[in-house]
Amino acid sequence: MATISADNHGLRLAVRYVVLTLIAVIFIFPLLFMVMSSLKPSDQLLRDTASLRAFLPVGDIGFDNYTDAFSRAPVGLFVFNSVLVTGVTVLLSLFLCSLAAFSFAFLKWKGRDLLLGIIIATLIVPFETIAIPLLLLVSKLPWIGLEGLQFGWLNTYRVQIIPWIADGLTVFLFVQYFKDLPRELIEAARVEGASWWQIYRRVVMPLAGPVLATAAILKFLVMYNQYLWPLIVVQQESYRPVMVGLQYFFQLDTAWGEIMAYLTIITVPVLAFYLVMQRAFISSIASTGVKG
Amino acid sequence: MKMRTTLGAALLATTGWATMAAAQTELSMWYHGAGNPQEAEVLNHIVADFNASQSDWNVVVESFPQESYNDSVVAAALAGNLPDIIDVDGPVMPNWAWSGYLQPLQIDESTIENFLPGPKGYWDGELYSIGLWDAAVALVTRQSILDDLGLRTPTLEEPWTLEEFNAALDAAKESGNFEYALDLGMAWTGEWYPYSFSPFLQSFGGDLVDRDTYQTAEGVLNGEEAMAFGDWWQGLFANDLAPGTSQDPAARETGFQDGKYAFSWNGNWAAMNIMNTFEDTVFLPAPDFGNGPKIGAASWQFGVSSASEHPDGASAFIEFALQDEYLAAFSNAIGLIPPTTSSAQMTENYQDGGPMAVFYDLTEAQAMVRPVTPGYVVQAKVFEKALADIANGADVADTLDAAVDEINADIERNAGYGHTE
């Protein structure tokens, strides 16, 4: 009996590993295809798509596509712009949205639930429907900078950052997480005479690692993949992000090898960010049931 | 002494340049060629020449990727942020003029008398844009294929008829040497469909819209001739003569060179690659489906935005760019068709006897501009969808009727798009 049970366990384990391996392969293959294709000349790349060679470093391998990609477009500038805009937006978003969520979760004030409901309701509004009104708004907004008072935010970093700092999903994530924290912690801190700011900074946020990671990754992906908004508010190459930059490679004679090289380059920051945050992200998903 | 003189001259030159630059009024220009270094090099050369040639204007170029260029311009127009000079795709120009994004050019029209018709952007009786090149499509094949299949080589004077073309496709299919007889480029979506396929419809006798009034598509997009076109079009796919909408983009790029197709309907921009592969490449004129052989015309053109406070300077730059040497430089750099005979003679590919001279002749003999109406931007998308649906087996009559209804509804919604009877 015991032998049969051990066999069953071994079989189950083997099946599990086979299934997990298959899933891993399915997820890794597109990345593998991208990286391998980036090393091949366009004609070979297209020929290889019909076979497993597409996933192997075979044939005429080299880094020409990378040098050509840098010649065709200011790749470094685009990556810098995207990382800057994304990084600043993520940091500001985590701070402001968590502050708002703290208020919704722990403070009592008139109209709190109604306002939270309205904020969450914004999740169903597609960005495309507000893009034009928002464009008209930011094109006339004032700004005081080094050159004094100016009107219009077009062709700046701030126009790519500020409208995206606060969003319903991030606030919602923080509110849900904060509500699950033991109330006793907050009450104990209040009894000890801590201010709300101290509770936010010293009690709540140190416990908010998983939700911070989740919100950061989700925001990072949204910001790094921005296309429509920078397309309509940025008309200068010096402020263009990576996704708009991708269009540089779609010419009449499309340079597929260079596209794959460009995609490989711009994927690096995303992978690096995810690898740094993955432990907290998985922990958050496991504990809250939130799916990205 | 010599050193002092040299320093003095340098100082004078520097001061002169600085004074000139300070006196010049800046003209902003948007261009669709970001990511195309050869094109950028020619344009920057023209701009540098213009800026150095006079002391009033200084053109500054901002390049955009072509795929998203139109969206950027429309967004900038909404935000009141248009530059002085913009480039515009020929068939889109009437829409931008009608929408108030462009103002008429202030150039001496005798300058463009000898231009091919495609690059001249007229709307409502006024010149709004002018192109430095045109583009053309041809039926690409090899002389050896024609010989093996026992086919007559069609000429501009005597293109294939519908029957001859169908027979050629059947012969290619029956030879068993090809996956498909004809590569239409179905993998390329967007403007390729109306640009390259609407001339088939027009050669049958139909059109996207009635060009007498531009107020309806009734009778032209769903009339007897259009129905005949639709049936023929559907037959290409139903009879496995051409790959349909699911064509692999990779096969479009290299399929002809790989021997998958006997004929390829392709543009002059792809000609050099094919010629480099096969020495016996031939570019055949479009077949005559009953109402004369037709191919599309009009490519990117320069115009002056309505927001420009210096239309005289912007027009001066555009007129400057129309010199033969620049038209030839663009052609040599990116392979497109120069718009005048004299500039064609200055190019490597389009001069008499040049490897691509046939495309100039094709444009001159067969080119037909797409409907000159602001509604074209909608008509093009409706036509693209209708062609894809018919290729995928939709009922021809129902599909064309639905397309007519959609186009007519759009014209009505836009109060006729400002066309005057």
XYZ file of C-alpha atoms in Angstrom:
713
model
C 0.000 0.000 0.000
C 2.746 2.361 1.016
C 4.641 1.523 -2.184
C 1.602 2.336 -4.326
C 1.212 5.658 -2.550
C 4.865 6.542 -3.147
C 4.501 5.648 -6.836
C 1.431 7.862 -7.086
C 3.287 10.696 -5.462
C 6.221 10.277 -7.855
C 3.883 10.150 -10.849
C 1.996 13.235 -9.741
C 5.274 15.049 -9.234
C 6.490 14.018 -12.682
C 3.246 15.158 -14.326
C 3.418 18.427 -12.460
C 6.969 19.049 -13.615
C 6.110 18.175 -17.204
C 3.145 20.566 -17.210
C 5.143 23.337 -15.536
C 7.994 22.813 -17.981
C 5.587 23.043 -20.914
C 4.094 26.255 -19.547
C 7.559 27.692 -18.991
C 8.534 26.792 -22.554
C 5.374 28.424 -23.945
C 6.164 31.618 -22.045
C 9.868 31.640 -22.822
C 9.548 30.880 -26.550
C 8.451 34.360 -27.679
C 11.387 35.885 -25.791
C 13.733 33.300 -27.214
C 12.423 33.978 -30.718
C 12.937 37.700 -30.219
C 16.514 37.390 -28.971
C 17.548 34.805 -31.575
C 15.946 36.783 -34.395
C 17.792 39.898 -33.291
C 21.046 38.121 -34.132
C 20.075 37.142 -37.688
C 19.916 39.040 -40.989
C 16.336 39.887 -42.048
C 16.145 37.384 -44.908
C 17.390 34.514 -42.751
C 15.107 35.592 -39.922
C 12.067 35.392 -42.218
C 13.119 32.025 -43.634
C 13.683 30.585 -40.153
C 10.195 31.473 -38.953
C 8.892 28.360 -40.696
C 10.935 25.991 -38.522
C 12.423 25.460 -35.090
C 15.535 27.240 -36.332
C 13.700 30.406 -35.352
C 14.510 29.585 -31.715
C 18.119 28.590 -32.230
C 21.304 30.624 -32.694
C 22.096 29.056 -36.063
C 23.132 30.424 -39.444
C 24.626 33.849 -39.974
C 24.758 35.126 -36.378
C 26.006 38.574 -35.398
C 25.258 41.901 -33.759
C 24.770 43.939 -36.937
C 21.092 44.455 -36.180
C 22.010 46.158 -32.928
C 24.471 48.576 -34.515
C 21.997 49.239 -37.335
C 19.207 49.887 -34.829
C 21.341 52.471 -33.051
C 22.121 54.098 -36.420
C 18.473 54.272 -37.425
C 17.111 55.753 -34.200
C 18.366 57.311 -30.955
C 17.644 54.123 -29.037
C 19.503 55.191 -25.905
C 17.568 58.441 -25.733
C 14.238 56.634 -26.088
C 15.129 54.153 -23.342
C 16.333 56.975 -21.087
C 13.100 58.915 -21.659
C 10.922 55.910 -20.915
C 12.869 54.892 -17.821
C 12.817 58.470 -16.510
C 9.114 59.022 -17.128
C 8.199 55.573 -15.844
C 10.433 55.733 -12.785
C 9.260 59.165 -11.643
C 5.619 58.312 -12.289
C 5.828 55.029 -10.387
C 7.460 56.675 -7.356
C 5.009 59.580 -7.235
C 2.086 57.257 -7.850
C 3.046 54.910 -5.028
C 3.371 57.838 -2.635
C 0.227 59.762 -3.550
C -2.055 56.788 -4.138
C -1.003 55.143 -0.879
C -1.660 58.400 0.963
C -5.118 58.606 -0.576
C -5.767 54.956 0.208
C -4.629 55.473 3.807
C -7.213 58.181 4.159
C -9.935 56.015 2.624
C -9.020 53.031 4.770
C -8.363 54.560 8.173
C -9.790 58.077 8.415
C -13.436 58.964 8.753
C -14.660 61.950 6.785
C -17.826 63.058 5.042
C -18.305 61.685 1.549
C -15.422 59.211 1.874
C -17.268 56.160 0.552
C -18.895 58.136 -2.252
C -15.538 59.522 -3.385
C -13.922 56.090 -3.232
C -16.773 54.741 -5.327
C -16.238 57.476 -7.898
C -12.488 56.816 -8.017
C -13.039 53.090 -8.516
C -15.671 53.831 -11.167
C -13.006 55.582 -13.246
C -11.570 52.126 -13.909
C -14.286 51.504 -16.492
C -13.488 54.683 -18.459
C -11.186 53.832 -21.393
C -8.328 56.280 -21.762
C -9.130 56.740 -25.451
C -12.376 58.480 -24.530
C -10.632 61.163 -22.505
C -7.458 61.501 -24.577
C -8.622 64.445 -26.679
C -10.153 66.491 -23.821
C -7.008 65.840 -21.800
C -4.852 66.926 -24.752
C -6.793 70.184 -25.056
C -6.401 70.736 -21.318
C -2.664 70.122 -21.056
C -1.971 72.168 -24.187
C -3.143 75.260 -22.278
C -2.098 74.562 -18.689
C 0.273 77.064 -17.045
C 3.669 76.115 -15.637
C 6.184 78.125 -13.704
C 9.722 77.043 -14.496
C 13.184 78.488 -14.898
C 11.950 80.597 -17.794
C 9.028 82.048 -15.818
C 5.318 81.540 -16.430
C 4.529 79.520 -19.534
C 1.349 78.103 -20.990
C 1.133 74.674 -22.519
C 2.722 71.443 -21.397
C 3.265 69.825 -24.781
C 6.744 68.468 -25.527
C 7.841 68.053 -21.910
C 8.464 65.234 -19.468
C 5.838 66.566 -17.078
C 3.046 66.100 -19.614
C 3.951 62.411 -19.737
C 4.156 62.090 -15.944
C 1.654 64.231 -14.075
C -1.616 63.059 -15.697
C -0.671 59.447 -14.884
C 0.357 59.755 -11.238
C -3.037 59.090 -9.675
C -5.249 56.298 -10.925
C -8.179 54.312 -9.626
C -6.533 50.892 -9.805
C -3.536 51.845 -7.674
C -5.720 53.538 -5.060
C -8.011 50.499 -5.040
C -5.077 48.092 -4.545
C -3.785 50.059 -1.578
C -7.244 50.452 -0.012
C -7.904 46.716 -0.229
C -4.537 45.894 1.281
C -4.786 48.478 4.054
C -8.249 47.257 5.032
C -6.823 43.784 5.653
C -4.201 45.056 8.080
C -5.008 44.383 11.754
C -6.906 47.395 13.117
C -5.284 46.761 16.472
C -1.986 47.993 15.115
C -3.484 51.338 14.163
C -5.420 51.651 17.394
C -2.328 50.798 19.452
C -0.342 53.471 17.648
C -3.109 56.003 18.218
C -3.165 55.116 21.953
C 0.575 55.661 21.998
C -0.023 59.161 20.671
C 1.227 58.692 17.116
C 0.018 61.160 14.530
C -1.694 59.910 11.345
C 1.424 60.784 9.368
C 3.542 58.756 11.788
C 1.157 55.817 11.526
C 1.297 56.029 7.733
C 5.068 56.227 7.644
C 6.104 53.997 10.556
C 3.304 51.439 10.887
C 1.398 50.990 7.646
C 3.963 51.483 4.907
C 6.576 49.122 6.414
C 3.917 46.404 6.168
C 2.915 47.334 2.632
C 5.798 45.697 0.741
C 3.710 43.239 -1.295
C 1.133 45.800 -2.407
C 3.876 48.319 -3.167
C 5.519 45.751 -5.423
C 2.270 44.865 -7.152
C 1.267 48.471 -7.710
C 4.774 49.352 -8.862
C 4.935 46.548 -11.419
C 1.460 47.232 -12.792
C 2.184 50.954 -13.026
C 5.589 50.309 -14.520
C 4.085 48.219 -17.294
C 1.379 50.783 -18.044
C 3.890 53.625 -18.182
C 6.621 51.802 -20.059
C 4.134 50.690 -22.711
C 2.664 54.174 -23.202
C 1.980 54.874 -26.872
C -1.122 56.955 -27.613
C -0.542 59.661 -25.016
C 3.106 60.459 -25.872
C 2.189 60.210 -29.539
C -0.238 63.106 -29.262
C 1.519 65.290 -26.673
C 5.133 64.936 -27.779
C 6.236 66.281 -31.127
C 9.934 66.448 -30.418
C 12.283 63.520 -30.732
C 14.109 64.527 -27.565
C 11.102 63.552 -25.402
C 9.910 60.447 -27.281
C 9.559 57.159 -25.359
C 10.412 53.656 -26.556
C 7.027 52.590 -27.882
C 6.707 55.566 -30.215
C 10.343 54.993 -31.141
C 9.461 51.491 -32.295
C 7.658 53.067 -35.244
C 11.014 54.269 -36.591
C 11.670 50.720 -37.747
C 8.501 50.207 -39.772
C 9.597 51.470 -43.157
C 8.457 50.325 -46.607
C 11.168 47.696 -46.476
C 10.682 46.675 -42.875
C 13.929 45.853 -41.075
C 12.708 42.899 -38.989
C 16.151 42.096 -37.597
C 16.531 45.640 -36.302
C 13.027 45.532 -34.849
C 13.924 42.390 -32.912
C 17.163 43.996 -31.716
C 15.263 47.116 -30.610
C 12.639 45.008 -28.839
C 15.352 43.044 -27.061
C 16.986 46.256 -25.860
C 13.771 47.824 -24.609
C 12.711 44.608 -22.881
C 15.776 44.643 -20.624
C 14.485 47.351 -18.217
C 11.150 45.542 -17.910
C 12.762 42.219 -17.100
C 15.221 43.816 -14.690
C 12.434 45.606 -12.856
C 10.339 42.453 -12.648
C 13.224 40.355 -11.390
C 13.886 42.863 -8.625
C 10.245 42.981 -7.576
C 9.115 39.432 -8.320
C 9.324 37.969 -4.825
C 7.166 40.704 -3.340
C 4.858 40.604 -6.379
C 4.222 36.863 -6.067
C 3.749 37.222 -2.344
C 1.193 39.948 -2.953
C -0.740 37.934 -5.502
C -0.743 34.948 -3.192
C -2.048 36.988 -0.293
C -4.583 39.241 -2.026
C -5.693 37.248 -5.008
C -4.964 40.230 -7.253
C -4.125 39.217 -10.795
C -2.013 41.442 -13.030
C 50.336 89.796 -40.177
C 49.054 86.764 -41.982
C 47.836 85.298 -38.672
C 46.100 88.565 -37.807
C 44.381 88.634 -41.193
C 43.214 85.055 -40.810
C 41.842 85.719 -37.357
C 40.125 88.830 -38.610
C 38.534 86.940 -41.467
C 37.388 84.184 -39.136
C 35.917 86.715 -36.739
C 34.145 88.481 -39.591
C 32.770 85.227 -40.931
C 31.594 84.141 -37.486
C 29.939 87.478 -36.840
C 28.368 87.370 -40.280
C 26.905 83.929 -39.690
C 25.668 84.933 -36.259
C 24.033 88.077 -37.611
C 22.442 86.153 -40.447
C 21.127 83.467 -38.117
C 19.763 86.093 -35.750
C 18.028 87.888 -38.598
C 16.460 84.756 -39.981
C 12.921 83.937 -38.919
C 12.557 80.330 -37.846
C 10.210 78.109 -39.824
C 9.307 74.792 -38.214
C 8.840 71.785 -40.444
C 7.453 68.334 -39.695
C 8.456 65.398 -41.788
C 7.321 61.756 -41.821
C 10.741 60.179 -42.470
C 12.130 59.437 -38.998
C 13.986 56.146 -39.061
C 14.999 56.547 -42.695
C 18.561 57.907 -42.633
C 18.897 58.168 -46.444
C 15.748 60.251 -46.704
C 16.762 62.400 -43.742
C 20.165 63.068 -45.290
C 18.653 64.433 -48.501
C 16.085 66.540 -46.689
C 18.681 67.965 -44.310
C 20.862 68.792 -47.307
C 18.017 70.724 -48.960
C 17.221 72.528 -45.722
C 20.871 73.473 -45.206
C 21.100 74.770 -48.777
C 17.935 76.800 -48.355
C 18.986 78.274 -45.027
C 22.340 79.298 -46.502
C 20.825 80.647 -49.708
C 18.966 83.580 -48.157
C 18.844 85.641 -44.988
C 15.103 85.731 -44.209
C 14.209 82.202 -43.174
C 15.716 79.360 -41.197
C 13.940 76.015 -41.568
C 14.173 73.596 -38.627
C 13.068 70.009 -39.230
C 11.394 67.701 -36.729
C 11.005 64.142 -38.012
C 8.249 61.705 -37.098
C 7.878 57.997 -37.777
C 5.603 57.519 -40.761
C 3.293 55.008 -39.074
C 2.137 57.540 -36.509
C 2.742 60.784 -38.391
C -0.885 61.501 -39.358
C -2.089 60.986 -35.783
C 0.569 63.401 -34.535
C -0.503 66.070 -37.017
C -4.193 65.715 -36.225
C -3.469 65.894 -32.480
C -1.290 68.965 -32.996
C -4.006 70.617 -35.054
C -6.460 70.064 -32.213
C -3.999 71.492 -29.703
C -3.162 74.458 -31.935
C 0.429 73.365 -32.228
C 1.003 72.872 -35.957
C 4.358 73.881 -37.468
C 4.814 76.087 -40.547
C 5.546 73.334 -43.051
C 4.082 69.842 -42.963
C 4.251 66.969 -45.335
C 1.069 65.167 -46.193
C 0.191 61.985 -48.032
C -1.359 62.995 -51.365
C -4.796 61.375 -50.959
C -5.107 62.699 -47.389
C -4.380 66.292 -48.442
C -8.010 67.227 -49.362
C -9.116 66.130 -45.894
C -6.504 68.251 -44.166
C -7.258 71.227 -46.415
C -10.978 70.862 -45.784
C -10.352 70.450 -42.048
C -8.424 73.704 -42.024
C -4.972 72.265 -41.338
C -3.496 73.587 -44.581
C -3.486 76.824 -46.516
C -2.890 77.184 -50.281
C 0.720 77.314 -51.426
C 2.131 80.619 -52.564
C 4.358 79.317 -55.318
C 4.664 80.144 -58.978
C 2.662 77.353 -60.605
C 4.691 77.594 -63.780
C 7.395 75.865 -61.717
C 5.352 72.668 -61.656
C 3.975 72.736 -65.197
C 6.105 69.794 -66.205
C 5.385 67.701 -63.123
C 3.602 64.364 -63.340
C -0.034 64.777 -62.248
C 0.287 62.621 -59.114
C 2.549 64.945 -57.094
C 0.336 68.017 -57.674
C -2.004 68.451 -54.721
C -4.999 70.437 -55.921
C -8.123 70.777 -53.840
C -11.068 73.063 -54.564
C -9.201 74.663 -57.446
C -6.138 75.632 -55.417
C -2.705 74.102 -55.041
C -2.270 72.968 -51.434
C 0.666 70.602 -51.722
C 3.369 69.449 -54.064
C 5.384 66.254 -54.052
C 9.053 65.755 -54.777
C 8.378 62.260 -56.116
C 5.694 59.806 -57.095
C 5.323 56.053 -56.640
C 4.032 53.355 -58.967
C 3.148 49.697 -58.932
C 3.686 47.087 -61.620
C 3.139 43.420 -62.211
C 6.537 41.971 -61.402
C 7.658 38.723 -62.964
C 10.601 37.162 -64.811
C 11.018 36.910 -68.557
C 11.864 33.237 -68.086
C 8.496 32.663 -66.396
C 6.669 34.343 -69.270
C 8.614 32.234 -71.753
C 8.085 28.972 -69.865
C 4.357 29.616 -69.640
C 4.208 30.661 -73.305
C 2.823 34.115 -72.500
C 2.975 37.274 -74.586
C 4.948 40.077 -72.942
C 2.465 42.917 -72.470
C 3.515 46.483 -73.246
C 2.290 49.950 -72.336
C 0.730 50.200 -75.777
C -0.767 46.751 -75.607
C -1.281 45.618 -71.999
C -2.914 42.304 -71.164
C -6.683 42.185 -71.375
C -8.750 40.633 -68.586
C -8.904 37.370 -70.520
C -5.149 37.331 -71.128
C -4.425 38.099 -67.478
C -6.753 35.360 -66.257
C -5.190 32.946 -68.736
C -1.714 33.862 -67.495
C -2.739 33.164 -63.890
C -4.331 29.863 -64.868
C -1.222 28.863 -66.785
C 0.969 29.643 -63.784
C -1.274 27.622 -61.505
C -1.456 24.658 -63.878
C 2.318 24.611 -64.279
C 2.552 23.423 -60.681
C 5.774 25.371 -60.218
C 4.372 27.917 -57.752
C 2.466 27.950 -54.484
C 0.267 30.659 -55.978
C 0.141 32.320 -59.357
C -0.195 35.879 -58.040
C 1.070 37.704 -54.951
C -1.140 40.745 -54.433
C 0.447 41.747 -51.144
C -2.633 40.958 -49.086
C -0.419 40.861 -46.001
C 0.070 44.608 -46.326
C -2.969 46.306 -44.872
C -3.951 49.964 -44.634
C -3.438 52.311 -47.558
C -1.933 49.556 -49.712
C -5.432 48.201 -50.431
C -7.008 51.352 -51.879
C -3.730 52.543 -53.412
C -2.948 49.378 -55.290
C -6.309 47.615 -55.696
C -8.773 50.445 -56.395
C -7.159 50.915 -59.850
C -8.386 47.376 -60.660
C -11.916 48.504 -59.806
C -11.438 51.673 -61.838
C -10.151 49.682 -64.795
C -13.319 47.596 -64.605
C -15.272 50.877 -64.799
C -16.198 51.352 -61.150
C -14.820 53.681 -58.471
C -14.883 54.434 -54.753
C -17.168 57.412 -55.229
C -18.855 59.236 -58.084
C -16.186 61.754 -59.106
C -18.686 64.011 -60.883
C -20.205 65.135 -57.600
C -18.314 63.313 -54.819
C -21.702 63.044 -53.113
C -22.413 59.341 -53.495
C -20.872 55.955 -54.141
C -24.167 54.576 -55.447
C -23.811 53.067 -58.875
C -20.017 53.253 -58.966
C -19.028 51.063 -56.035
C -21.992 48.704 -56.396
C -22.867 49.063 -60.096
C -22.546 46.437 -62.789
C -18.828 47.114 -63.347
C -18.038 47.043 -59.628
C -19.931 43.759 -59.316
C -17.863 42.307 -62.149
C -14.727 43.461 -60.361
C -15.936 41.954 -57.070
C -16.679 38.590 -58.666
C -13.281 38.538 -60.353
C -11.563 39.568 -57.126
C -13.278 36.835 -55.135
C -12.381 34.287 -57.821
C -8.675 34.985 -57.321
C -8.885 33.603 -53.798
C -11.644 31.040 -54.288
C -9.626 29.455 -57.100
C -6.380 29.518 -55.115
C -4.716 31.839 -57.599
C -3.568 34.268 -54.889
C -2.935 34.055 -51.123
C -5.658 35.820 -49.162
C -5.753 38.057 -46.114
C -3.917 35.481 -44.041
C -0.808 35.803 -46.208
C 2.351 35.590 -44.116
C 4.076 39.017 -44.132
C 7.368 37.182 -44.558
C 6.046 35.590 -47.748
C 5.094 39.031 -49.024
C 8.592 40.305 -48.354
C 10.548 37.513 -50.025
C 8.012 35.080 -51.543
C 8.553 36.142 -55.137
C 12.318 35.913 -54.793
C 11.871 32.490 -53.167
C 9.909 31.263 -56.200
C 6.564 30.941 -54.427
C 4.734 33.214 -56.851
C 4.800 33.635 -60.635
C 3.663 37.266 -60.506
C 3.853 39.910 -57.781
C 1.855 43.145 -57.695
C 4.436 45.399 -56.090
C 5.799 48.934 -55.944
C 8.869 50.587 -57.363
C 10.318 50.772 -53.831
C 10.684 46.981 -53.874
C 12.070 46.860 -57.399
C 15.771 47.065 -56.609
C 15.741 44.059 -54.267
C 13.969 41.946 -56.861
C 16.239 43.078 -59.693
C 19.235 42.188 -57.563
C 17.827 38.670 -57.178
C 16.833 37.973 -60.789
C 18.603 39.389 -63.807
C 15.584 38.734 -66.007
C 13.109 40.656 -63.822
C 10.465 42.442 -65.869
C 7.927 45.032 -64.737
C 4.683 44.622 -66.635
C 2.000 47.291 -66.973
C -1.351 46.872 -65.256
C -3.821 44.829 -67.275
C -6.696 46.587 -69.016
C -9.887 45.253 -67.472
C -12.083 47.104 -69.956
C -11.738 50.793 -69.157
C -8.046 51.327 -69.660
C -5.131 50.125 -67.522
C -4.791 52.022 -64.237
C -2.330 52.288 -61.365
C -2.402 54.510 -58.288
C -0.620 57.851 -58.010
C 0.361 60.513 -55.484
C 2.752 60.024 -52.608
C 3.989 62.324 -49.832
C 3.883 66.060 -50.551
C 4.859 69.336 -48.875
C 2.264 71.868 -47.728
C 1.949 74.952 -45.536
C -0.072 74.650 -42.341
C -2.916 77.015 -41.674
C -1.226 77.937 -38.386
C 1.830 79.336 -40.153
C 2.322 83.043 -39.722
C 4.891 82.968 -42.494
C 3.270 81.242 -45.490
C 5.516 83.237 -47.810
C 8.646 81.834 -46.188
C 7.212 78.323 -45.988
C 6.213 78.456 -49.654
C 9.632 79.840 -50.552
C 11.248 76.781 -48.998
C 8.929 74.389 -50.837
C 9.582 76.130 -54.154
C 13.316 75.976 -53.453
C 13.063 72.217 -52.885
C 11.500 71.677 -56.311
C 14.795 72.090 -58.131
C 15.743 69.185 -60.365
C 18.915 68.428 -58.419
C 16.903 67.823 -55.243
C 14.220 65.811 -57.018
C 16.986 63.617 -58.439
C 18.729 63.391 -55.048
C 15.572 62.083 -53.385
C 15.093 59.552 -56.162
C 18.667 58.326 -55.951
C 18.446 58.050 -52.156
C 15.136 56.256 -51.720
C 14.335 54.902 -55.180
C 11.096 56.792 -55.763
C 10.025 58.214 -59.092
C 11.202 61.759 -59.881
C 8.273 63.966 -60.906
C 9.775 65.568 -64.029
C 11.444 64.262 -67.146
C 14.443 66.507 -66.620
C 15.034 65.311 -63.069
C 14.504 61.703 -64.146
C 17.384 62.118 -66.590
C 19.609 63.135 -63.658
C 18.947 59.899 -61.757
C 20.699 56.556 -61.921
C 17.570 54.460 -62.155
C 15.046 56.516 -64.108
C 17.106 58.047 -66.897
C 16.469 56.701 -70.389
C 17.615 53.109 -70.376
C 17.853 53.064 -66.575
C 16.835 49.897 -64.748
C 13.649 51.445 -63.370
C 12.783 53.861 -66.176
C 9.760 51.711 -66.922
C 8.138 52.967 -63.710
C 8.317 56.561 -64.935
C 6.625 55.476 -68.150
C 4.021 53.498 -66.202
C 3.210 56.519 -64.052
C 3.009 58.787 -67.060
C 0.742 56.414 -68.980
C -1.439 54.698 -66.375
C -1.487 56.712 -63.147
C -4.800 57.796 -61.719
C -5.056 59.763 -58.474
C -7.325 58.471 -55.766
C -10.624 60.372 -55.321
C -9.777 63.999 -54.551
C -12.148 64.494 -51.672
C -11.911 64.944 -47.891
C -14.082 61.850 -47.599
C -11.358 59.692 -49.123
C -9.870 58.867 -45.721
C -13.118 57.126 -44.776
C -13.753 55.691 -48.248
C -10.307 54.110 -48.232
C -10.984 52.252 -44.984
C -14.449 51.132 -46.112
C -12.996 49.888 -49.387
C -10.198 48.050 -47.591
C -12.669 46.211 -45.370
C -14.949 45.376 -48.302
C -12.056 43.917 -50.298
C -10.891 41.835 -47.361
C -14.428 40.574 -46.713
C -14.953 39.642 -50.369
C -11.599 37.910 -50.457
C -12.716 35.936 -47.412
C -15.888 34.797 -49.168
C -18.506 37.440 -48.292
C -21.344 37.957 -50.743
C -20.116 40.462 -53.314
C -23.375 42.355 -53.852
C -24.199 42.602 -50.153
C -20.678 43.718 -49.265
C -20.495 46.417 -51.921
C -24.008 47.648 -51.065
C -23.007 47.890 -47.410
C -19.840 49.770 -48.383
C -21.888 52.226 -50.441
C -24.261 52.797 -47.528
C -21.342 53.477 -45.173
C -19.652 55.891 -47.552
C -22.880 57.726 -48.323
C -23.731 58.011 -44.632
C -20.296 59.502 -43.970
C -20.699 62.032 -46.802
C -24.108 62.995 -45.450
C -22.790 63.326 -41.892
C -20.149 65.729 -43.171
C -22.570 67.795 -45.225
C -21.044 66.751 -48.528
C -17.476 67.605 -47.494
C -17.704 71.061 -48.995
C -17.870 69.994 -52.613
C -19.564 72.555 -54.809
C -21.557 71.353 -57.801
